[in-house]
């Protein structure tokens, strides 16, 4: 996946501000934060979107959701936060590598759409 922005970030070919890393997961600050804390959590395996999750790769998703509470705690999000993944054209997914946004640090709007 040479053309994938997030694969290049994981490989260190494009700089990022790392928040967390393990064997399966990489997390970094969003370049255009939409909340005081805005972290992107991605699988180290290229999965295009939530629509590409299957029994073959869902271990990566499980590891992401194990990492999220650790990241949230480290970021001081004891009062709560939002986890979002945009999927495909109608979901306004702009980077076609599965990623979960962690948003927090203030009271977020109730509406998603
Ligand atoms: P989405 O629209 O759900 O696909 O989210 C993609 C996110 O990636 C957006 O919030 C962008 O601000 C973010 N983004 C794009 N390029 C970079 C980058 N080089 N480093 C960090 N975040 C990025």
mmCIF file of C-alpha atoms and ligand atoms in Angstrom:
data_model
loop_
_atom_site.group_PDB
_atom_site.id
_atom_site.type_symbol
_atom_site.label_atom_id
_atom_site.label_comp_id
_atom_site.label_asym_id
_atom_site.label_seq_id
_atom_site.Cartn_x
_atom_site.Cartn_y
_atom_site.Cartn_z
ATOM 1 C CA UNK A 1 0.000 0.000 0.000
ATOM 2 C CA UNK A 2 2.683 2.488 -1.089
ATOM 3 C CA UNK A 3 0.213 5.281 -1.732
ATOM 4 C CA UNK A 4 -1.473 5.118 1.646
ATOM 5 C CA UNK A 5 -0.813 8.165 3.821
ATOM 6 C CA UNK A 6 -1.328 6.340 7.101
ATOM 7 C CA UNK A 7 0.857 3.387 6.021
ATOM 8 C CA UNK A 8 3.597 5.954 5.368
ATOM 9 C CA UNK A 9 3.032 7.517 8.791
ATOM 10 C CA UNK A 10 3.222 4.081 10.454
ATOM 11 C CA UNK A 11 6.448 3.372 8.542
ATOM 12 C CA UNK A 12 7.905 6.709 9.671
ATOM 13 C CA UNK A 13 8.151 7.962 6.077
ATOM 14 C CA UNK A 14 5.849 10.881 6.930
ATOM 15 C CA UNK A 15 6.247 12.561 10.326
ATOM 16 C CA UNK A 16 3.571 12.346 12.977
ATOM 17 C CA UNK A 17 3.211 13.162 16.647
ATOM 18 C CA UNK A 18 3.032 9.691 18.173
ATOM 19 C CA UNK A 19 0.731 9.128 21.109
ATOM 20 C CA UNK A 20 0.831 5.326 21.441
ATOM 21 C CA UNK A 21 2.294 2.313 19.673
ATOM 22 C CA UNK A 22 2.265 -1.446 20.083
ATOM 23 C CA UNK A 23 2.619 -4.451 17.802
ATOM 24 C CA UNK A 24 -0.776 -3.909 16.186
ATOM 25 C CA UNK A 25 -1.645 -0.269 16.745
ATOM 26 C CA UNK A 26 -0.282 3.195 16.033
ATOM 27 C CA UNK A 27 -1.855 6.396 17.355
ATOM 28 C CA UNK A 28 -0.977 10.008 16.640
ATOM 29 C CA UNK A 29 -2.399 13.513 16.913
ATOM 30 C CA UNK A 30 -4.675 14.642 14.112
ATOM 31 C CA UNK A 31 -3.055 17.365 12.018
ATOM 32 C CA UNK A 32 -6.284 19.429 12.039
ATOM 33 C CA UNK A 33 -7.743 18.896 15.520
ATOM 34 C CA UNK A 34 -11.511 19.287 15.920
ATOM 35 C CA UNK A 35 -11.397 19.195 19.729
ATOM 36 C CA UNK A 36 -8.779 19.972 22.397
ATOM 37 C CA UNK A 37 -7.761 16.301 22.178
ATOM 38 C CA UNK A 38 -7.970 14.698 18.741
ATOM 39 C CA UNK A 39 -6.076 11.455 18.287
ATOM 40 C CA UNK A 40 -6.207 9.021 15.371
ATOM 41 C CA UNK A 41 -5.818 5.320 16.156
ATOM 42 C CA UNK A 42 -4.923 3.071 13.238
ATOM 43 C CA UNK A 43 -4.119 -0.604 12.658
ATOM 44 C CA UNK A 44 -0.580 -1.332 11.495
ATOM 45 C CA UNK A 45 -2.131 -3.606 8.874
ATOM 46 C CA UNK A 46 -3.656 -1.762 5.934
ATOM 47 C CA UNK A 47 -7.429 -2.140 6.217
ATOM 48 C CA UNK A 48 -9.241 0.319 3.976
ATOM 49 C CA UNK A 49 -12.174 1.087 6.256
ATOM 50 C CA UNK A 50 -14.624 -0.414 8.742
ATOM 51 C CA UNK A 51 -16.186 -2.076 5.715
ATOM 52 C CA UNK A 52 -12.968 -4.060 5.245
ATOM 53 C CA UNK A 53 -12.988 -5.643 8.707
ATOM 54 C CA UNK A 54 -13.316 -9.438 8.682
ATOM 55 C CA UNK A 55 -12.462 -12.482 10.779
ATOM 56 C CA UNK A 56 -9.000 -12.376 9.172
ATOM 57 C CA UNK A 57 -8.091 -8.928 10.521
ATOM 58 C CA UNK A 58 -10.461 -8.180 13.399
ATOM 59 C CA UNK A 59 -7.689 -8.834 15.932
ATOM 60 C CA UNK A 60 -6.308 -5.444 14.909
ATOM 61 C CA UNK A 61 -9.626 -3.809 15.712
ATOM 62 C CA UNK A 62 -9.738 -5.537 19.079
ATOM 63 C CA UNK A 63 -6.249 -4.251 19.842
ATOM 64 C CA UNK A 64 -7.305 -0.744 18.828
ATOM 65 C CA UNK A 65 -10.183 -0.869 21.298
ATOM 66 C CA UNK A 66 -7.840 -2.169 23.996
ATOM 67 C CA UNK A 67 -5.528 0.775 23.302
ATOM 68 C CA UNK A 68 -8.248 3.443 23.295
ATOM 69 C CA UNK A 69 -8.843 3.523 27.084
ATOM 70 C CA UNK A 70 -5.098 3.694 27.696
ATOM 71 C CA UNK A 71 -4.762 6.593 25.278
ATOM 72 C CA UNK A 72 -7.790 8.347 26.758
ATOM 73 C CA UNK A 73 -6.370 8.018 30.272
ATOM 74 C CA UNK A 74 -2.985 9.307 29.156
ATOM 75 C CA UNK A 75 -4.699 12.277 27.490
ATOM 76 C CA UNK A 76 -6.663 13.089 30.630
ATOM 77 C CA UNK A 77 -10.094 12.278 29.220
ATOM 78 C CA UNK A 78 -11.549 11.052 32.518
ATOM 79 C CA UNK A 79 -14.794 12.926 31.843
ATOM 80 C CA UNK A 80 -15.487 11.043 28.617
ATOM 81 C CA UNK A 81 -14.754 11.231 24.924
ATOM 82 C CA UNK A 82 -16.077 10.202 21.513
ATOM 83 C CA UNK A 83 -14.749 7.485 19.191
ATOM 84 C CA UNK A 84 -15.663 7.842 15.527
ATOM 85 C CA UNK A 85 -14.800 6.066 12.313
ATOM 86 C CA UNK A 86 -15.903 7.472 8.975
ATOM 87 C CA UNK A 87 -16.512 4.856 6.294
ATOM 88 C CA UNK A 88 -16.523 5.365 2.548
ATOM 89 C CA UNK A 89 -17.900 8.132 0.389
ATOM 90 C CA UNK A 90 -21.150 8.801 2.270
ATOM 91 C CA UNK A 91 -19.314 8.579 5.581
ATOM 92 C CA UNK A 92 -16.899 11.299 4.368
ATOM 93 C CA UNK A 93 -13.830 9.115 4.873
ATOM 94 C CA UNK A 94 -10.928 11.117 3.447
ATOM 95 C CA UNK A 95 -8.062 8.716 4.245
ATOM 96 C CA UNK A 96 -8.706 5.163 3.085
ATOM 97 C CA UNK A 97 -6.900 3.420 5.916
ATOM 98 C CA UNK A 98 -9.135 2.407 8.816
ATOM 99 C CA UNK A 99 -8.822 4.900 11.647
ATOM 100 C CA UNK A 100 -10.696 5.790 14.789
ATOM 101 C CA UNK A 101 -10.886 9.392 15.909
ATOM 102 C CA UNK A 102 -10.701 9.971 19.663
ATOM 103 C CA UNK A 103 -12.220 13.372 20.390
ATOM 104 C CA UNK A 104 -12.399 14.952 23.807
ATOM 105 C CA UNK A 105 -11.303 17.632 26.180
ATOM 106 C CA UNK A 106 -14.589 19.520 26.032
ATOM 107 C CA UNK A 107 -18.331 18.797 25.932
ATOM 108 C CA UNK A 108 -18.991 17.631 22.373
ATOM 109 C CA UNK A 109 -22.152 18.402 20.375
ATOM 110 C CA UNK A 110 -24.888 15.779 20.658
ATOM 111 C CA UNK A 111 -25.538 15.498 16.943
ATOM 112 C CA UNK A 112 -23.387 13.483 14.583
ATOM 113 C CA UNK A 113 -25.160 14.294 11.315
HETATM 114 P P1 LIG B 1 -11.398 11.016 7.895
HETATM 115 O O1 LIG B 1 -11.975 12.260 7.267
HETATM 116 O O2 LIG B 1 -12.297 10.339 8.852
HETATM 117 O O3 LIG B 1 -10.859 10.079 6.834
HETATM 118 O O4 LIG B 1 -10.186 11.508 8.779
HETATM 119 C C1 LIG B 1 -8.906 11.706 8.291
HETATM 120 C C2 LIG B 1 -8.196 12.550 9.297
HETATM 121 O O5 LIG B 1 -6.815 12.501 9.010
HETATM 122 C C3 LIG B 1 -8.600 14.036 9.275
HETATM 123 O O6 LIG B 1 -9.114 14.396 10.551
HETATM 124 C C4 LIG B 1 -7.293 14.746 8.951
HETATM 125 O O7 LIG B 1 -7.154 15.969 9.629
HETATM 126 C C5 LIG B 1 -6.254 13.731 9.368
HETATM 127 N N1 LIG B 1 -4.963 13.827 8.704
HETATM 128 C C6 LIG B 1 -4.730 13.933 7.385
HETATM 129 N N2 LIG B 1 -3.417 13.965 7.145
HETATM 130 C C7 LIG B 1 -2.803 13.853 8.347
HETATM 131 C C8 LIG B 1 -1.442 13.820 8.772
HETATM 132 N N3 LIG B 1 -0.425 13.888 7.904
HETATM 133 N N4 LIG B 1 -1.177 13.697 10.090
HETATM 134 C C9 LIG B 1 -2.192 13.641 10.987
HETATM 135 N N5 LIG B 1 -3.493 13.651 10.649
HETATM 136 C C10 LIG B 1 -3.784 13.767 9.347
#
